[in-house]
CSV table of C-alpha atoms in Angstrom, one decimal:
chain,number,residue,atom,x,y,z
H,1,UNK,CA,0.2,-0.2,0.2
H,2,UNK,CA,1.2,3.6,-0.7
H,3,UNK,CA,0.0,6.5,1.3
H,4,UNK,CA,0.9,9.9,1.0
H,5,UNK,CA,-0.3,12.1,3.5
H,6,UNK,CA,-0.3,15.9,3.3
H,7,UNK,CA,2.5,16.4,0.9
H,8,UNK,CA,4.0,19.5,0.4
H,9,UNK,CA,6.8,20.1,-2.4
H,10,UNK,CA,8.8,23.4,-3.9
H,11,UNK,CA,11.4,24.5,-6.0
H,12,UNK,CA,12.7,27.2,-4.8
H,13,UNK,CA,9.7,29.7,-4.3
H,14,UNK,CA,7.1,27.6,-6.6
H,15,UNK,CA,5.4,25.2,-4.5
H,16,UNK,CA,4.3,22.2,-6.8
H,17,UNK,CA,2.7,20.1,-4.5
H,18,UNK,CA,0.3,21.7,-2.0
H,19,UNK,CA,-0.9,19.3,0.3
H,20,UNK,CA,-1.1,15.7,-1.5
H,21,UNK,CA,-3.1,13.4,0.0
H,22,UNK,CA,-3.8,9.7,-2.0
H,23,UNK,CA,-3.8,6.0,-0.8
H,24,UNK,CA,-2.9,3.0,-3.2
H,25,UNK,CA,-4.1,0.0,-2.6
H,26,UNK,CA,-2.4,-2.9,-3.6
H,27,UNK,CA,-3.4,-4.1,-7.3
H,28,UNK,CA,-5.1,-1.0,-7.8
H,29,UNK,CA,-4.4,0.7,-11.2
H,30,UNK,CA,-5.0,5.0,-9.6
H,31,UNK,CA,-4.3,7.5,-13.3
H,32,UNK,CA,-3.3,10.9,-12.6
H,33,UNK,CA,-4.4,13.3,-15.1
H,34,UNK,CA,-4.4,17.0,-15.2
H,35,UNK,CA,-2.3,20.0,-17.2
H,36,UNK,CA,1.2,20.6,-17.0
H,37,UNK,CA,2.9,22.0,-14.3
H,38,UNK,CA,0.1,20.5,-12.3
H,39,UNK,CA,2.3,18.3,-10.0
H,40,UNK,CA,1.6,15.0,-11.2
H,41,UNK,CA,5.1,13.9,-12.6
H,42,UNK,CA,6.9,15.8,-9.8
H,43,UNK,CA,4.4,13.4,-6.7
H,44,UNK,CA,5.4,10.1,-8.6
H,45,UNK,CA,9.1,11.0,-8.4
H,46,UNK,CA,8.7,11.6,-4.5
H,47,UNK,CA,7.3,8.7,-4.3
H,48,UNK,CA,10.3,6.6,-4.4
H,49,UNK,CA,12.4,9.6,-3.3
H,50,UNK,CA,14.2,10.8,-6.5
H,51,UNK,CA,12.8,14.4,-5.0
H,52,UNK,CA,12.8,15.4,-1.8
H,53,UNK,CA,9.7,16.6,-0.2
H,54,UNK,CA,8.9,19.8,2.2
H,55,UNK,CA,6.5,18.1,4.6
H,56,UNK,CA,4.2,15.9,5.4
H,57,UNK,CA,5.0,12.1,4.7
H,58,UNK,CA,5.1,9.0,2.4
H,59,UNK,CA,4.5,5.5,3.4
H,60,UNK,CA,5.2,1.9,0.9
H,61,UNK,CA,4.1,-1.3,2.4
H,62,UNK,CA,4.8,1.1,6.2
H,63,UNK,CA,7.9,2.3,5.4
H,64,UNK,CA,8.1,6.1,6.0
H,65,UNK,CA,10.1,7.2,2.2
H,66,UNK,CA,11.5,9.9,3.4
H,67,UNK,CA,13.1,8.9,7.0
H,68,UNK,CA,16.8,9.5,7.3
H,69,UNK,CA,16.8,5.9,8.3
H,70,UNK,CA,15.5,4.2,5.2
H,71,UNK,CA,17.3,2.4,2.8
H,72,UNK,CA,16.4,3.6,-0.5
H,73,UNK,CA,18.4,1.8,-2.7
H,74,UNK,CA,16.4,-1.5,-1.1
H,75,UNK,CA,13.1,0.6,-1.4
H,76,UNK,CA,13.4,1.6,-4.7
H,77,UNK,CA,13.8,-2.3,-5.7
H,78,UNK,CA,10.3,-2.4,-5.9
H,79,UNK,CA,9.0,0.8,-6.9
H,80,UNK,CA,9.3,0.6,-10.8
H,81,UNK,CA,9.4,3.2,-12.4
H,82,UNK,CA,9.3,3.9,-16.2
H,83,UNK,CA,9.6,8.0,-17.3
H,84,UNK,CA,8.5,9.8,-20.3
H,85,UNK,CA,12.3,9.9,-21.7
H,86,UNK,CA,12.8,6.0,-22.4
H,87,UNK,CA,16.3,6.6,-20.5
H,88,UNK,CA,18.0,3.2,-22.4
H,89,UNK,CA,21.0,2.6,-21.3
H,90,UNK,CA,22.6,3.4,-24.9
H,91,UNK,CA,25.5,1.1,-24.2
H,92,UNK,CA,24.2,-2.3,-23.4
H,93,UNK,CA,22.2,-4.4,-25.0
H,94,UNK,CA,18.4,-4.7,-24.5
H,95,UNK,CA,19.3,-7.9,-22.8
H,96,UNK,CA,22.1,-6.4,-20.9
H,97,UNK,CA,19.7,-3.3,-20.2
H,98,UNK,CA,17.5,-5.8,-18.4
H,99,UNK,CA,19.6,-7.7,-16.8
H,100,UNK,CA,21.9,-5.0,-15.3
H,101,UNK,CA,19.8,-3.9,-11.9
H,102,UNK,CA,18.9,-7.4,-11.3
H,103,UNK,CA,22.8,-8.8,-11.7
H,104,UNK,CA,24.6,-5.5,-10.3
H,105,UNK,CA,21.8,-4.5,-7.4
H,106,UNK,CA,20.1,-8.0,-6.1
H,107,UNK,CA,23.7,-10.0,-7.0
H,108,UNK,CA,21.9,-12.3,-9.1
H,109,UNK,CA,23.9,-14.9,-11.3
H,110,UNK,CA,23.9,-13.9,-15.1
H,111,UNK,CA,21.7,-17.2,-16.1
H,112,UNK,CA,19.5,-16.7,-13.6
H,113,UNK,CA,18.9,-12.8,-14.2
H,114,UNK,CA,19.0,-13.2,-18.1
H,115,UNK,CA,16.3,-16.1,-18.0
H,116,UNK,CA,13.7,-13.3,-16.2
H,117,UNK,CA,15.1,-10.8,-18.9
H,118,UNK,CA,14.2,-12.8,-21.4
H,119,UNK,CA,10.8,-13.6,-20.1
H,120,UNK,CA,10.3,-9.7,-19.5
H,121,UNK,CA,11.4,-9.1,-23.0
H,122,UNK,CA,9.4,-11.7,-24.6
H,123,UNK,CA,6.5,-10.8,-21.9
H,124,UNK,CA,6.6,-6.9,-23.6
H,125,UNK,CA,6.7,-8.1,-27.1
H,126,UNK,CA,11.1,-8.0,-27.8
H,127,UNK,CA,11.8,-11.2,-26.9
H,128,UNK,CA,13.5,-10.9,-30.7
H,129,UNK,CA,15.9,-7.7,-30.4
H,130,UNK,CA,18.0,-9.4,-27.2
H,131,UNK,CA,21.6,-8.6,-28.6
H,132,UNK,CA,20.4,-5.2,-30.4
H,133,UNK,CA,21.0,-1.7,-29.3
H,134,UNK,CA,18.5,0.7,-27.5
H,135,UNK,CA,19.7,2.8,-31.1
H,136,UNK,CA,18.4,0.5,-33.3
H,137,UNK,CA,15.2,0.5,-31.7
H,138,UNK,CA,11.8,2.5,-32.2
H,139,UNK,CA,10.7,4.5,-29.2
H,140,UNK,CA,7.6,2.7,-28.4
H,141,UNK,CA,10.5,-0.5,-28.5
H,142,UNK,CA,12.2,1.5,-26.1
H,143,UNK,CA,10.3,2.3,-24.0
H,144,UNK,CA,8.8,-1.5,-23.5
H,145,UNK,CA,12.0,-2.0,-23.2
H,146,UNK,CA,11.9,0.2,-20.1
H,147,UNK,CA,9.1,-1.6,-18.4
H,148,UNK,CA,10.8,-4.9,-18.9
H,149,UNK,CA,14.1,-3.4,-17.3
H,150,UNK,CA,11.7,-1.9,-14.5
H,151,UNK,CA,9.5,-5.3,-14.2
H,152,UNK,CA,12.7,-7.6,-13.9
H,153,UNK,CA,13.3,-6.6,-10.7
H,154,UNK,CA,10.5,-7.8,-9.8
H,155,UNK,CA,8.5,-4.9,-8.5
H,156,UNK,CA,5.3,-4.4,-6.4
H,157,UNK,CA,4.2,-1.2,-7.6
H,158,UNK,CA,4.9,0.4,-11.0
H,159,UNK,CA,5.0,4.2,-11.4
H,160,UNK,CA,4.5,5.6,-14.7
H,161,UNK,CA,5.3,9.0,-15.9
H,162,UNK,CA,3.4,10.1,-18.8
H,163,UNK,CA,5.0,7.2,-20.8
H,164,UNK,CA,3.7,7.5,-24.1
H,165,UNK,CA,4.2,11.6,-24.1
H,166,UNK,CA,7.2,11.1,-26.2
H,167,UNK,CA,6.3,8.6,-28.8
H,168,UNK,CA,4.8,9.3,-32.0
H,169,UNK,CA,1.1,8.8,-32.3
H,170,UNK,CA,1.2,5.2,-34.1
H,171,UNK,CA,3.6,3.7,-31.6
H,172,UNK,CA,1.4,4.6,-28.4
H,173,UNK,CA,-1.1,1.7,-28.6
H,174,UNK,CA,2.0,-0.6,-28.2
H,175,UNK,CA,3.1,0.8,-24.9
H,176,UNK,CA,-0.8,1.3,-23.7
H,177,UNK,CA,-1.3,-2.5,-24.6
H,178,UNK,CA,1.9,-3.3,-22.5
H,179,UNK,CA,0.6,-1.1,-19.7
H,180,UNK,CA,-3.1,-2.7,-19.7
H,181,UNK,CA,-1.9,-6.3,-19.7
H,182,UNK,CA,0.3,-5.6,-16.7
H,183,UNK,CA,-3.0,-3.9,-14.7
H,184,UNK,CA,-5.1,-7.2,-16.0
H,185,UNK,CA,-1.8,-9.5,-14.5
H,186,UNK,CA,-2.8,-7.4,-10.9
H,187,UNK,CA,0.1,-5.2,-10.6
H,188,UNK,CA,-0.5,-1.9,-8.3
H,189,UNK,CA,0.3,1.1,-10.8
H,190,UNK,CA,-0.2,5.2,-10.7
H,191,UNK,CA,-0.2,6.6,-14.3
H,192,UNK,CA,0.4,9.7,-15.0
H,193,UNK,CA,-0.9,10.4,-18.4
H,194,UNK,CA,-2.5,12.2,-21.1
H,195,UNK,CA,-4.2,9.3,-22.7
H,196,UNK,CA,-8.1,9.8,-21.6
H,197,UNK,CA,-9.0,6.9,-23.5
H,198,UNK,CA,-6.2,4.7,-21.1
H,199,UNK,CA,-7.3,6.4,-18.0
H,200,UNK,CA,-11.0,5.7,-18.2
H,201,UNK,CA,-10.6,1.5,-19.1
H,202,UNK,CA,-8.2,0.4,-16.7
H,203,UNK,CA,-7.7,2.4,-13.9
H,204,UNK,CA,-10.1,2.2,-11.1
H,205,UNK,CA,-9.8,5.2,-9.8
H,206,UNK,CA,-8.9,8.5,-11.8
H,207,UNK,CA,-6.8,11.8,-9.9
H,208,UNK,CA,-7.4,15.0,-11.3
H,209,UNK,CA,-4.7,17.2,-10.2
H,210,UNK,CA,-4.5,21.2,-10.4
H,211,UNK,CA,-2.4,23.6,-10.2
H,212,UNK,CA,-0.8,21.2,-7.3
H,213,UNK,CA,-3.7,19.9,-5.5
H,214,UNK,CA,-5.3,17.1,-6.3
H,215,UNK,CA,-9.0,18.7,-6.8
H,216,UNK,CA,-10.7,15.5,-7.4
H,217,UNK,CA,-10.6,11.8,-7.4
H,218,UNK,CA,-13.1,9.5,-8.1
H,219,UNK,CA,-13.7,6.0,-10.1
H,220,UNK,CA,-13.5,7.0,-13.6
H,221,UNK,CA,-17.3,6.9,-14.6
H,222,UNK,CA,-17.5,9.7,-12.2
H,223,UNK,CA,-14.1,11.9,-13.2
H,224,UNK,CA,-15.4,11.6,-17.3
H,225,UNK,CA,-19.0,11.2,-16.9
H,226,UNK,CA,-20.1,13.6,-13.8
H,227,UNK,CA,-16.8,15.6,-12.7
H,228,UNK,CA,-17.9,17.6,-9.8
H,229,UNK,CA,-15.0,20.0,-9.9
H,230,UNK,CA,-15.1,22.6,-12.0
H,231,UNK,CA,-11.4,22.7,-13.5
H,232,UNK,CA,-12.4,19.1,-14.3
H,233,UNK,CA,-14.7,19.6,-16.7
H,234,UNK,CA,-12.7,22.7,-18.2
H,235,UNK,CA,-9.8,20.2,-18.1
H,236,UNK,CA,-11.6,17.3,-19.7
H,237,UNK,CA,-13.7,19.5,-22.3
H,238,UNK,CA,-10.5,20.8,-23.5
H,239,UNK,CA,-8.4,17.6,-24.1
H,240,UNK,CA,-11.4,16.0,-25.8
A,1,UNK,CA,77.7,23.3,-52.7
A,2,UNK,CA,76.9,20.9,-49.6
A,3,UNK,CA,79.1,18.1,-48.6
A,4,UNK,CA,77.6,15.8,-45.6
A,5,UNK,CA,78.1,12.8,-46.7
A,6,UNK,CA,75.4,10.2,-45.4
A,7,UNK,CA,76.5,7.1,-42.9
A,8,UNK,CA,73.1,4.7,-43.2
A,9,UNK,CA,74.9,1.6,-42.4
A,10,UNK,CA,76.5,2.8,-39.2
A,11,UNK,CA,73.1,4.6,-38.1
A,12,UNK,CA,71.2,1.5,-39.1
A,13,UNK,CA,73.3,-1.0,-36.7
A,14,UNK,CA,72.1,0.4,-34.0
A,15,UNK,CA,68.9,0.4,-34.8
A,16,UNK,CA,68.1,-2.7,-32.1
A,17,UNK,CA,69.5,-0.1,-29.4
A,18,UNK,CA,67.1,2.4,-31.1
A,19,UNK,CA,64.1,-0.5,-31.0
A,20,UNK,CA,64.5,-1.0,-27.3
A,21,UNK,CA,64.9,2.9,-27.0
A,22,UNK,CA,61.3,2.8,-28.7
A,23,UNK,CA,59.5,-0.1,-26.4
A,24,UNK,CA,61.0,2.2,-22.8
A,25,UNK,CA,58.8,5.3,-25.2
A,26,UNK,CA,56.0,2.9,-25.6
A,27,UNK,CA,56.2,2.1,-21.9
A,28,UNK,CA,56.6,5.2,-20.6
A,29,UNK,CA,53.4,6.8,-23.0
A,30,UNK,CA,51.2,3.7,-22.0
A,31,UNK,CA,51.6,4.0,-18.4
A,32,UNK,CA,51.4,7.5,-18.4
A,33,UNK,CA,48.2,7.1,-20.0
A,34,UNK,CA,46.6,4.5,-17.4
A,35,UNK,CA,47.8,6.8,-14.7
A,36,UNK,CA,46.5,10.2,-16.5
A,37,UNK,CA,42.8,8.5,-17.2
A,38,UNK,CA,42.4,7.7,-13.8
A,39,UNK,CA,43.6,10.8,-12.2
A,40,UNK,CA,41.5,12.4,-14.9
A,41,UNK,CA,38.5,10.8,-14.3
A,42,UNK,CA,38.8,11.6,-10.5
A,43,UNK,CA,39.7,15.6,-11.7
A,44,UNK,CA,36.5,15.1,-13.6
A,45,UNK,CA,34.8,14.0,-10.7
A,46,UNK,CA,35.9,16.5,-8.6
A,47,UNK,CA,35.7,19.9,-11.1
A,48,UNK,CA,32.1,18.8,-10.7
A,49,UNK,CA,31.8,18.4,-6.7
A,50,UNK,CA,29.2,21.1,-4.7
A,51,UNK,CA,32.2,20.6,-2.2
A,52,UNK,CA,34.8,23.8,-2.8
A,53,UNK,CA,37.8,21.6,-1.0
A,54,UNK,CA,37.6,19.2,-3.8
A,55,UNK,CA,37.1,21.7,-6.6
A,56,UNK,CA,40.0,23.6,-5.4
A,57,UNK,CA,42.7,21.5,-5.7
A,58,UNK,CA,41.0,19.8,-8.9
A,59,UNK,CA,41.2,23.1,-10.6
A,60,UNK,CA,44.4,23.8,-9.8
A,61,UNK,CA,45.9,20.9,-11.1
A,62,UNK,CA,44.2,21.2,-14.6
A,63,UNK,CA,45.6,25.2,-14.6
A,64,UNK,CA,49.0,24.2,-13.9
A,65,UNK,CA,49.2,20.9,-16.1
A,66,UNK,CA,47.6,23.1,-19.1
A,67,UNK,CA,49.0,26.3,-19.0
A,68,UNK,CA,52.8,25.5,-18.5
A,69,UNK,CA,54.9,23.6,-20.6
A,70,UNK,CA,55.4,20.1,-20.1
A,71,UNK,CA,59.2,20.5,-20.2
A,72,UNK,CA,58.7,22.8,-16.8
A,73,UNK,CA,56.3,20.0,-15.3
A,74,UNK,CA,58.5,17.3,-15.7
A,75,UNK,CA,61.5,19.7,-14.6
A,76,UNK,CA,59.5,20.0,-11.3
A,77,UNK,CA,59.0,16.4,-10.9
A,78,UNK,CA,62.9,15.9,-11.4
A,79,UNK,CA,65.2,18.8,-10.0
A,80,UNK,CA,61.7,20.5,-8.2
A,81,UNK,CA,60.9,17.6,-5.8
A,82,UNK,CA,64.3,17.3,-5.5
A,83,UNK,CA,64.8,21.0,-4.0
A,84,UNK,CA,62.5,19.0,-0.8
A,85,UNK,CA,64.8,16.0,-0.8
A,86,UNK,CA,62.6,14.1,-2.9
A,87,UNK,CA,64.5,12.6,-5.6
A,88,UNK,CA,62.6,10.8,-8.4
A,89,UNK,CA,64.9,9.1,-11.2
A,90,UNK,CA,65.0,10.2,-14.8
A,91,UNK,CA,62.3,7.5,-15.5
A,92,UNK,CA,59.7,8.4,-12.7
A,93,UNK,CA,60.0,11.9,-12.9
A,94,UNK,CA,59.3,11.6,-16.9
A,95,UNK,CA,56.5,9.6,-15.9
A,96,UNK,CA,55.1,11.6,-13.1
A,97,UNK,CA,55.3,14.7,-15.7
A,98,UNK,CA,53.6,13.5,-18.7
A,99,UNK,CA,51.1,11.6,-16.3
A,100,UNK,CA,50.4,14.9,-14.5
A,101,UNK,CA,49.8,16.8,-18.0
A,102,UNK,CA,47.9,13.6,-19.2
A,103,UNK,CA,45.3,13.8,-16.9
A,104,UNK,CA,45.1,18.1,-16.5
A,105,UNK,CA,44.4,17.8,-20.2
A,106,UNK,CA,42.3,14.5,-20.0
A,107,UNK,CA,40.2,15.6,-17.1
A,108,UNK,CA,38.5,18.6,-19.6
A,109,UNK,CA,37.8,16.5,-22.0
A,110,UNK,CA,36.1,13.8,-19.6
A,111,UNK,CA,34.6,17.0,-17.8
A,112,UNK,CA,33.0,17.8,-21.3
A,113,UNK,CA,31.8,14.2,-21.9
A,114,UNK,CA,30.2,14.1,-18.5
A,115,UNK,CA,28.2,17.2,-19.3
A,116,UNK,CA,26.8,15.5,-23.0
A,117,UNK,CA,24.9,12.5,-20.8
A,118,UNK,CA,21.8,13.3,-20.0
A,119,UNK,CA,20.8,13.2,-16.1
A,120,UNK,CA,18.3,11.2,-16.8
A,121,UNK,CA,20.5,8.4,-17.3
A,122,UNK,CA,21.4,8.8,-13.8
A,123,UNK,CA,18.1,8.9,-12.6
A,124,UNK,CA,16.9,6.0,-14.4
A,125,UNK,CA,19.6,4.3,-12.6
A,126,UNK,CA,18.9,5.1,-9.3
A,127,UNK,CA,15.2,4.8,-9.9
A,128,UNK,CA,16.3,0.7,-10.1
A,129,UNK,CA,18.3,0.7,-6.6
A,130,UNK,CA,22.1,1.6,-7.7
A,131,UNK,CA,23.7,3.8,-5.3
A,132,UNK,CA,25.2,6.6,-6.9
A,133,UNK,CA,28.6,5.6,-7.2
A,134,UNK,CA,27.3,2.5,-9.0
A,135,UNK,CA,24.9,4.5,-10.9
A,136,UNK,CA,28.0,6.2,-12.0
A,137,UNK,CA,30.6,3.4,-12.3
A,138,UNK,CA,27.6,1.1,-14.4
A,139,UNK,CA,26.3,4.2,-16.4
A,140,UNK,CA,28.0,7.0,-17.2
A,141,UNK,CA,31.0,5.9,-17.2
A,142,UNK,CA,31.6,3.8,-20.3
A,143,UNK,CA,29.2,6.1,-22.0
A,144,UNK,CA,32.0,8.9,-21.3
A,145,UNK,CA,34.8,7.2,-22.6
A,146,UNK,CA,32.5,6.3,-25.8
A,147,UNK,CA,31.9,10.6,-26.1
A,148,UNK,CA,36.0,10.9,-25.0
A,149,UNK,CA,37.8,8.3,-27.0
A,150,UNK,CA,38.6,10.4,-30.0
A,151,UNK,CA,40.2,13.2,-27.8
A,152,UNK,CA,41.8,10.5,-25.6
A,153,UNK,CA,43.9,9.1,-28.8
A,154,UNK,CA,45.0,12.7,-29.5
A,155,UNK,CA,46.5,12.7,-26.1
A,156,UNK,CA,48.2,9.2,-26.3
A,157,UNK,CA,49.9,10.4,-29.6
A,158,UNK,CA,50.7,13.5,-27.5
A,159,UNK,CA,52.0,11.1,-24.9
A,160,UNK,CA,54.4,9.4,-27.2
A,161,UNK,CA,56.0,12.7,-28.3
A,162,UNK,CA,55.9,14.3,-25.4
A,163,UNK,CA,58.0,11.3,-23.5
A,164,UNK,CA,61.3,12.6,-25.4
A,165,UNK,CA,61.6,15.0,-23.1
A,166,UNK,CA,63.1,12.6,-20.5
A,167,UNK,CA,66.5,13.8,-22.4
A,168,UNK,CA,66.4,16.7,-19.9
A,169,UNK,CA,66.2,14.9,-17.0
A,170,UNK,CA,68.9,12.9,-17.9
A,171,UNK,CA,66.6,10.2,-19.5
A,172,UNK,CA,68.5,7.3,-21.6
A,173,UNK,CA,67.1,4.8,-21.8
A,174,UNK,CA,64.2,5.6,-23.6
A,175,UNK,CA,64.0,6.5,-27.9
A,176,UNK,CA,65.3,10.2,-27.3
A,177,UNK,CA,67.7,9.4,-24.5
A,178,UNK,CA,69.2,6.7,-26.4
A,179,UNK,CA,69.4,8.3,-29.7
A,180,UNK,CA,70.8,11.8,-28.0
A,181,UNK,CA,74.2,9.3,-26.9
A,182,UNK,CA,74.7,7.7,-30.3
A,183,UNK,CA,74.5,11.1,-31.7
A,184,UNK,CA,77.1,12.5,-28.8
A,185,UNK,CA,79.4,9.5,-29.5
A,186,UNK,CA,79.1,9.6,-33.1
A,187,UNK,CA,78.2,13.2,-34.8
A,188,UNK,CA,75.9,11.3,-37.1
A,189,UNK,CA,72.9,13.2,-36.1
A,190,UNK,CA,70.8,13.4,-38.9
A,191,UNK,CA,70.6,9.9,-39.6
A,192,UNK,CA,70.4,9.2,-36.0
A,193,UNK,CA,67.4,11.3,-35.4
A,194,UNK,CA,65.8,10.7,-38.6
A,195,UNK,CA,65.7,7.4,-38.2
A,196,UNK,CA,64.2,8.1,-34.5
A,197,UNK,CA,61.5,10.5,-35.8
A,198,UNK,CA,60.5,7.3,-38.5
A,199,UNK,CA,60.2,5.3,-35.6
A,200,UNK,CA,58.1,7.8,-33.2
A,201,UNK,CA,56.1,7.6,-36.3
A,202,UNK,CA,55.5,4.6,-36.5
A,203,UNK,CA,54.6,4.3,-32.3
A,204,UNK,CA,52.6,6.6,-33.2
A,205,UNK,CA,50.5,4.8,-35.9
A,206,UNK,CA,50.7,1.8,-34.3
A,207,UNK,CA,49.2,3.1,-31.5
A,208,UNK,CA,46.6,4.6,-33.2
A,209,UNK,CA,45.4,1.7,-35.0
A,210,UNK,CA,45.5,-0.2,-31.5
A,211,UNK,CA,42.8,2.2,-30.3
A,212,UNK,CA,40.9,1.9,-33.6
A,213,UNK,CA,40.1,-1.6,-33.4
A,214,UNK,CA,39.6,-1.9,-29.5
A,215,UNK,CA,37.1,1.1,-30.2
A,216,UNK,CA,35.8,-1.3,-32.9
A,217,UNK,CA,35.7,-4.0,-30.5
A,218,UNK,CA,34.6,-2.2,-27.4
A,219,UNK,CA,32.0,0.8,-29.2
A,220,UNK,CA,29.2,-1.2,-30.6
A,221,UNK,CA,26.3,0.8,-30.2
């Protein structure tokens, strides 16, 4: 379970998170929508402490993420994150990209790591690209590789930060299909996304962020069918 | 109009000696590069550090190494340190001087290469549970060496040629030193130094070829 309690975060004078409260249960898929600069991506990077928070607290399975005593490297193993920019490691083949962390972070033997990697890569449809360098892959393939790379650490939670935003429109579908597959398998996911169709079809709940505040949260039918907050209505009518 | 008689036979008889010298030259150049690259990585990291205690000495090193003659640096290693009771042999002084110089130049090359690697690469590594140092070693360093590879090979050639400055501190086993000794005994200056020049040229070419092969083998992406 991920518990976010009254989290505040500023960059200089700009307060990007103004007291966020959100609890995500195991097996739940929560989509976060909202305009750019609304703080949604920042929240994700705060959950695995790539960004520090100013006040409030975030608990992952009861462990306080931003406590000094928390072993972040250990905690991050169970929180996979995939970014808008795929961040493939260009000097490693697809297989090496995926085996790197299991081997070097978890200390897994090469063979075992490769078995897991091949399984995850096949899972996301890249089983035939093992020896290829990321530079030769399309954006969609690189993004699916990044998903496999995160999954190879056997995370219990997956955070997706606008993972289709940097893709050509015709490549968006393949990545969304991968996310849907994960959701169907019961993965706990928080997806910051601009894909409203995806948010509606896959999420258990949808949260709308506006200027650093979670203005509204509810089941997709409510958000997309009968939004309460005027800003939600305004946002949705502008993206439709 | 000019009455100098070339005596190549005498010079060529000394070729085995000169080849031995060439090996010493190559050895010093390679060692100075290994030391230089190692120090340069540390300097590049220190120059980007937030602590002034790390930045200041690193900056001083780079400034001196890049803005004073290599000859001065080798002199300092030999005679300068000698004044403080630290006596380095010509071989060690030459190696230290060139390594110091290599490190200064290479650190700037590496620093530029580090800037070319997006910070998101480290972020991705950290998000997979890697520590800062681990992410640097596994993700940043390999990419840095690729970006910096060609300028680094230039420095390698420069290091080979700089070894000839060793004669000024009494180095007599490297190619320049051996050649100088042969010249002093025979006064066949042109012949000996012409052969030495050809040998320097060949060493540099062989090293560049080796570097190309290494790049071809290492950087498949």
